[in-house]
Tab-separated table of C-alpha atoms in Angstrom:
chain	number	residue	atom	x	y	z
A	106	UNK	CA	121.891	72.679	115.399
A	107	UNK	CA	123.972	75.223	117.338
A	108	UNK	CA	123.155	78.844	116.527
A	109	UNK	CA	126.146	81.162	116.298
A	110	UNK	CA	124.720	84.080	118.274
A	111	UNK	CA	127.878	86.196	118.121
A	112	UNK	CA	128.024	86.071	114.335
A	113	UNK	CA	124.321	86.749	114.028
A	114	UNK	CA	124.599	89.813	116.272
A	115	UNK	CA	127.490	91.157	114.240
A	116	UNK	CA	125.550	90.629	111.003
A	117	UNK	CA	122.516	92.400	112.479
A	118	UNK	CA	124.676	95.332	113.566
A	119	UNK	CA	126.208	95.638	110.100
A	120	UNK	CA	122.799	95.477	108.431
A	121	UNK	CA	121.385	98.070	110.856
A	122	UNK	CA	124.279	100.444	110.242
A	123	UNK	CA	123.886	100.042	106.513
A	124	UNK	CA	120.157	100.746	106.707
A	125	UNK	CA	120.745	103.895	108.787
A	126	UNK	CA	123.378	105.074	106.329
A	127	UNK	CA	121.001	104.610	103.416
A	128	UNK	CA	118.292	106.526	105.244
A	129	UNK	CA	120.750	109.235	106.269
A	130	UNK	CA	120.110	108.429	109.952
A	131	UNK	CA	123.486	107.785	111.477
A	132	UNK	CA	122.355	108.461	115.034
A	133	UNK	CA	123.140	111.477	117.186
A	134	UNK	CA	126.176	113.394	115.967
A	135	UNK	CA	128.997	114.279	118.290
A	136	UNK	CA	128.768	117.737	119.800
A	137	UNK	CA	130.219	120.288	117.393
A	138	UNK	CA	133.091	122.444	118.599
A	139	UNK	CA	132.074	125.909	119.804
A	140	UNK	CA	132.149	128.580	117.131
A	141	UNK	CA	135.362	130.583	117.083
A	142	UNK	CA	134.586	134.149	118.173
A	143	UNK	CA	137.089	137.020	118.087
A	144	UNK	CA	136.234	140.265	119.862
A	145	UNK	CA	138.031	143.366	118.630
A	146	UNK	CA	137.756	147.061	119.321
A	147	UNK	CA	138.223	149.858	121.827
A	148	UNK	CA	137.318	150.553	125.453
A	149	UNK	CA	133.576	150.289	124.824
A	150	UNK	CA	134.231	146.722	123.650
A	151	UNK	CA	136.752	146.078	126.434
A	152	UNK	CA	134.513	147.280	129.258
A	153	UNK	CA	137.296	149.566	130.461
A	154	UNK	CA	136.644	150.761	133.988
A	155	UNK	CA	134.696	147.690	135.122
A	156	UNK	CA	136.159	145.215	137.598
A	157	UNK	CA	137.404	142.528	137.554
A	158	UNK	CA	140.146	143.076	135.019
A	159	UNK	CA	140.940	140.352	132.491
A	160	UNK	CA	144.156	138.637	133.679
A	161	UNK	CA	144.946	137.639	130.081
A	162	UNK	CA	145.113	141.262	128.912
A	163	UNK	CA	147.784	143.898	129.206
A	164	UNK	CA	147.009	146.255	132.082
A	165	UNK	CA	147.294	149.082	129.571
A	166	UNK	CA	144.194	147.764	127.800
A	167	UNK	CA	142.085	147.945	130.991
A	168	UNK	CA	139.997	145.032	129.712
A	169	UNK	CA	137.252	143.621	131.907
A	170	UNK	CA	135.932	140.077	132.126
A	171	UNK	CA	132.488	141.710	132.279
A	172	UNK	CA	132.794	143.245	128.805
A	173	UNK	CA	130.062	142.466	126.300
A	174	UNK	CA	132.208	139.899	124.404
A	175	UNK	CA	132.589	137.794	127.564
A	176	UNK	CA	128.880	138.077	128.324
A	177	UNK	CA	127.921	137.193	124.743
A	178	UNK	CA	130.330	134.256	124.544
A	179	UNK	CA	129.100	132.755	127.809
A	180	UNK	CA	125.468	133.164	126.808
A	181	UNK	CA	125.826	131.725	123.285
A	182	UNK	CA	128.469	129.062	124.017
A	183	UNK	CA	131.148	130.632	121.819
A	184	UNK	CA	134.908	130.055	121.974
A	185	UNK	CA	136.091	133.599	122.720
A	186	UNK	CA	139.405	135.211	121.838
A	187	UNK	CA	139.185	138.720	123.294
A	188	UNK	CA	141.727	141.210	121.923
A	189	UNK	CA	139.778	144.374	122.745
A	190	UNK	CA	141.877	147.162	124.200
A	191	UNK	CA	141.025	150.493	125.771
A	192	UNK	CA	142.082	153.445	123.649
A	193	UNK	CA	142.241	151.426	120.429
A	194	UNK	CA	141.956	153.210	117.098
A	195	UNK	CA	141.420	151.636	113.700
A	196	UNK	CA	145.189	151.742	113.119
A	197	UNK	CA	145.670	149.360	116.039
A	198	UNK	CA	144.010	146.588	114.059
A	199	UNK	CA	147.116	146.281	111.885
A	200	UNK	CA	149.718	147.703	114.276
A	201	UNK	CA	150.746	147.105	117.879
A	202	UNK	CA	148.926	149.502	120.181
A	203	UNK	CA	151.283	149.013	123.127
A	204	UNK	CA	154.546	147.121	123.625
A	205	UNK	CA	153.705	143.445	123.906
A	206	UNK	CA	150.167	143.910	122.574
A	207	UNK	CA	149.824	142.228	119.187
A	208	UNK	CA	147.876	143.838	116.332
A	209	UNK	CA	144.241	142.882	116.740
A	210	UNK	CA	144.075	141.425	113.240
A	211	UNK	CA	146.544	138.737	114.318
A	212	UNK	CA	143.732	136.980	116.200
A	213	UNK	CA	141.786	136.352	112.996
A	214	UNK	CA	141.982	133.414	110.601
A	215	UNK	CA	139.924	131.574	108.032
A	216	UNK	CA	138.449	129.475	110.853
A	217	UNK	CA	137.033	132.487	112.699
A	218	UNK	CA	133.244	132.267	112.696
A	219	UNK	CA	132.229	135.535	114.365
A	220	UNK	CA	133.855	138.927	114.882
A	221	UNK	CA	132.421	141.808	116.910
A	222	UNK	CA	133.785	145.279	117.553
A	223	UNK	CA	133.117	148.833	118.638
A	224	UNK	CA	135.651	151.171	117.031
A	225	UNK	CA	136.082	154.661	115.600
A	226	UNK	CA	135.471	156.884	118.610
A	227	UNK	CA	139.183	157.299	119.307
A	228	UNK	CA	140.252	158.018	115.723
A	229	UNK	CA	141.633	161.548	115.453
A	230	UNK	CA	140.747	161.839	119.168
A	231	UNK	CA	137.465	163.210	117.826
A	232	UNK	CA	135.082	162.151	120.546
A	233	UNK	CA	137.599	162.387	123.386
A	234	UNK	CA	138.515	165.917	122.335
A	235	UNK	CA	134.847	166.859	122.053
A	236	UNK	CA	133.977	165.606	125.543
A	237	UNK	CA	136.984	167.344	127.100
A	238	UNK	CA	136.481	170.549	125.140
A	239	UNK	CA	132.779	170.759	125.896
A	240	UNK	CA	133.331	169.891	129.540
A	241	UNK	CA	135.906	172.657	129.961
A	242	UNK	CA	133.735	175.144	128.107
A	243	UNK	CA	130.708	174.159	130.173
A	244	UNK	CA	132.532	174.724	133.450
A	245	UNK	CA	133.686	178.139	132.238
A	246	UNK	CA	130.096	179.257	131.579
A	247	UNK	CA	128.623	177.465	134.630
A	248	UNK	CA	126.505	175.341	132.336
A	249	UNK	CA	124.844	178.110	130.390
A	250	UNK	CA	124.753	178.616	126.612
A	251	UNK	CA	126.537	176.547	123.972
A	252	UNK	CA	130.191	177.615	124.270
A	253	UNK	CA	131.562	174.401	122.754
A	254	UNK	CA	129.444	174.672	119.627
A	255	UNK	CA	130.412	178.324	119.288
A	256	UNK	CA	134.103	177.486	119.517
A	257	UNK	CA	134.270	174.344	117.379
A	258	UNK	CA	131.278	174.449	115.049
A	259	UNK	CA	131.376	171.588	112.551
A	260	UNK	CA	135.054	170.743	113.097
A	261	UNK	CA	134.399	167.477	114.939
A	262	UNK	CA	131.900	166.302	112.318
A	263	UNK	CA	134.381	167.289	109.613
A	264	UNK	CA	137.044	165.060	111.179
A	265	UNK	CA	134.626	162.125	111.117
A	266	UNK	CA	133.880	162.735	107.429
A	267	UNK	CA	137.426	163.354	106.237
A	268	UNK	CA	139.289	160.852	108.402
A	269	UNK	CA	137.312	158.419	110.511
A	270	UNK	CA	134.922	157.135	107.857
A	271	UNK	CA	137.671	156.097	105.432
A	272	UNK	CA	139.709	154.579	108.272
A	273	UNK	CA	136.692	152.536	109.325
A	274	UNK	CA	136.141	151.205	105.819
A	275	UNK	CA	139.792	150.190	105.522
A	276	UNK	CA	139.762	148.505	108.945
A	277	UNK	CA	136.577	146.551	108.219
A	278	UNK	CA	137.926	145.456	104.832
A	279	UNK	CA	141.106	144.219	106.543
A	280	UNK	CA	139.002	142.195	108.991
A	281	UNK	CA	137.102	140.649	106.081
A	282	UNK	CA	140.374	139.728	104.354
A	283	UNK	CA	141.804	138.012	107.447
A	284	UNK	CA	138.544	136.262	108.376
A	285	UNK	CA	136.771	135.614	105.052
A	286	UNK	CA	134.353	133.060	106.529
A	287	UNK	CA	133.322	135.090	109.568
A	288	UNK	CA	130.198	137.047	110.254
A	289	UNK	CA	131.367	140.534	111.201
A	290	UNK	CA	129.220	142.639	113.528
A	291	UNK	CA	130.012	146.284	114.245
A	292	UNK	CA	128.257	147.961	117.155
A	293	UNK	CA	127.325	151.605	117.263
A	294	UNK	CA	128.017	153.623	120.402
A	295	UNK	CA	125.257	153.831	123.045
A	296	UNK	CA	123.991	157.294	123.943
A	297	UNK	CA	126.323	159.200	126.253
A	298	UNK	CA	124.116	162.276	126.645
A	299	UNK	CA	120.345	162.716	126.405
A	300	UNK	CA	118.682	164.526	123.525
A	301	UNK	CA	118.466	167.702	125.651
A	302	UNK	CA	119.813	168.898	128.971
A	303	UNK	CA	118.070	167.474	132.036
A	304	UNK	CA	117.939	169.016	135.524
A	305	UNK	CA	120.759	167.996	137.825
A	306	UNK	CA	122.978	166.460	135.166
A	307	UNK	CA	125.519	169.283	135.057
A	308	UNK	CA	126.882	168.237	138.465
A	309	UNK	CA	127.759	164.806	137.051
A	310	UNK	CA	128.429	165.706	133.423
A	311	UNK	CA	129.557	169.350	133.202
A	312	UNK	CA	128.329	170.075	129.693
A	313	UNK	CA	126.593	173.392	129.035
A	314	UNK	CA	122.874	172.996	128.392
A	315	UNK	CA	123.151	174.194	124.794
A	316	UNK	CA	126.039	171.824	124.079
A	317	UNK	CA	124.180	168.667	125.120
A	318	UNK	CA	122.309	168.434	121.781
A	319	UNK	CA	125.547	169.469	120.049
A	320	UNK	CA	127.372	166.433	121.477
A	321	UNK	CA	124.370	164.233	120.785
A	322	UNK	CA	124.456	165.280	117.124
A	323	UNK	CA	128.179	164.532	116.977
A	324	UNK	CA	127.572	161.024	118.310
A	325	UNK	CA	124.798	160.554	115.761
A	326	UNK	CA	127.236	161.599	113.049
A	327	UNK	CA	129.895	159.169	114.294
A	328	UNK	CA	127.446	156.273	114.477
A	329	UNK	CA	126.263	157.080	110.959
A	330	UNK	CA	129.856	156.830	109.718
A	331	UNK	CA	130.248	153.453	111.450
A	332	UNK	CA	126.976	152.218	109.945
A	333	UNK	CA	127.909	153.345	106.416
A	334	UNK	CA	131.376	151.790	106.650
A	335	UNK	CA	129.847	148.515	107.830
A	336	UNK	CA	127.386	148.506	104.925
A	337	UNK	CA	130.169	149.252	102.438
A	338	UNK	CA	132.203	146.250	103.614
A	339	UNK	CA	129.462	143.674	104.118
A	340	UNK	CA	129.443	143.815	107.917
A	341	UNK	CA	126.337	143.730	110.103
A	342	UNK	CA	125.675	146.998	111.902
A	343	UNK	CA	124.275	146.568	115.405
A	344	UNK	CA	122.250	149.716	116.046
A	345	UNK	CA	122.049	150.407	119.783
A	346	UNK	CA	120.540	153.883	119.571
A	347	UNK	CA	117.005	152.691	120.282
A	348	UNK	CA	117.767	150.352	123.177
A	349	UNK	CA	120.153	152.822	124.864
A	350	UNK	CA	117.693	155.722	124.773
A	351	UNK	CA	117.050	156.843	128.350
A	352	UNK	CA	120.141	155.072	129.675
A	353	UNK	CA	122.675	157.880	129.174
A	354	UNK	CA	125.157	159.204	131.727
A	355	UNK	CA	122.623	161.665	133.161
A	356	UNK	CA	120.396	158.885	134.490
A	357	UNK	CA	120.542	157.426	138.030
A	358	UNK	CA	122.450	154.302	139.023
A	359	UNK	CA	120.576	151.211	137.921
A	360	UNK	CA	119.155	152.987	134.887
A	361	UNK	CA	122.202	154.424	133.197
A	362	UNK	CA	124.455	152.296	131.024
A	363	UNK	CA	127.146	154.981	130.771
A	364	UNK	CA	128.941	156.406	133.782
A	365	UNK	CA	129.292	160.212	134.076
A	366	UNK	CA	132.477	162.209	134.548
A	367	UNK	CA	131.801	162.852	138.242
A	368	UNK	CA	130.243	160.648	140.942
A	369	UNK	CA	130.280	157.549	138.765
A	370	UNK	CA	130.900	153.926	139.715
A	371	UNK	CA	133.591	153.099	137.133
A	372	UNK	CA	137.213	154.114	137.477
A	373	UNK	CA	137.109	155.109	133.770
A	374	UNK	CA	134.382	157.737	133.296
A	375	UNK	CA	132.105	158.241	130.278
A	376	UNK	CA	132.164	154.516	129.526
A	377	UNK	CA	129.647	151.700	129.850
A	378	UNK	CA	129.142	150.124	133.258
A	379	UNK	CA	128.503	146.404	133.781
A	380	UNK	CA	124.780	146.850	133.125
A	381	UNK	CA	125.559	148.643	129.861
A	382	UNK	CA	127.952	145.939	128.700
A	383	UNK	CA	125.370	143.274	129.485
A	384	UNK	CA	122.713	145.147	127.510
A	385	UNK	CA	125.080	145.570	124.569
A	386	UNK	CA	125.529	141.793	124.618
A	387	UNK	CA	121.737	141.396	124.657
A	388	UNK	CA	121.324	143.636	121.633
A	389	UNK	CA	124.129	141.945	119.703
A	390	UNK	CA	122.688	138.505	120.423
A	391	UNK	CA	119.265	139.631	119.236
A	392	UNK	CA	120.562	141.122	115.980
A	393	UNK	CA	122.724	138.080	115.226
A	394	UNK	CA	120.058	135.569	116.216
A	395	UNK	CA	122.121	134.157	119.073
A	396	UNK	CA	119.502	134.661	121.781
């Protein structure tokens, strides 16, 4: 009797497939598509001042391909849409920051899986004004005393409380509404100045010795507002205060994550360098379980 091998093989294949289906063992699944990742935020997110520049970004955004979103996406295998932009405020999430630059919220959708951002430092020009004001005051007193604190007192902290905090909450809520299925991670700002003045720093960062802790306290206050706004809107706060300790703008090249005002390596001062952006990616990956 002639055996019909072809039919037998087909029957065996069907039976095997059925058995695997019953057991829930359908063989190796096809590779899943990379998770959709949207990076939002300001110059600390954009790596402004670090070369090379991102050719997909407006030159006005001064976005780098070495920013922490690019580093994180490459490391974790994420599908990155980077809409970070130097100088961004919370209002630029819903509005166009520059001609031809779409609102950052436009990059989000229900399919977005991860969102990261650093934002809030430019609102009300609070931190920019503080750095400039304290730098000018420090030069005027040759680095002695606390002229900035004497002139401005609690005014910068007050701006954070009365304006920035509410703006942050509204911005984070808008992100949640546009990307309801995403995990949202909000980074704090890494330390710009040390806890107290250190010898030799005034030449690079002309802040009076008594105003160094004043600026440090202001940054603590800003980060606290970011953390509270994240908690109020269900976002994950990525605290970088611990890991950035000892890597402020007063430290030498190779140690510092933030470049000083003078004699720095970035063309945008008082911003993270490539090492800083990489370390911010490390910290974000660790908090989110992506490392």
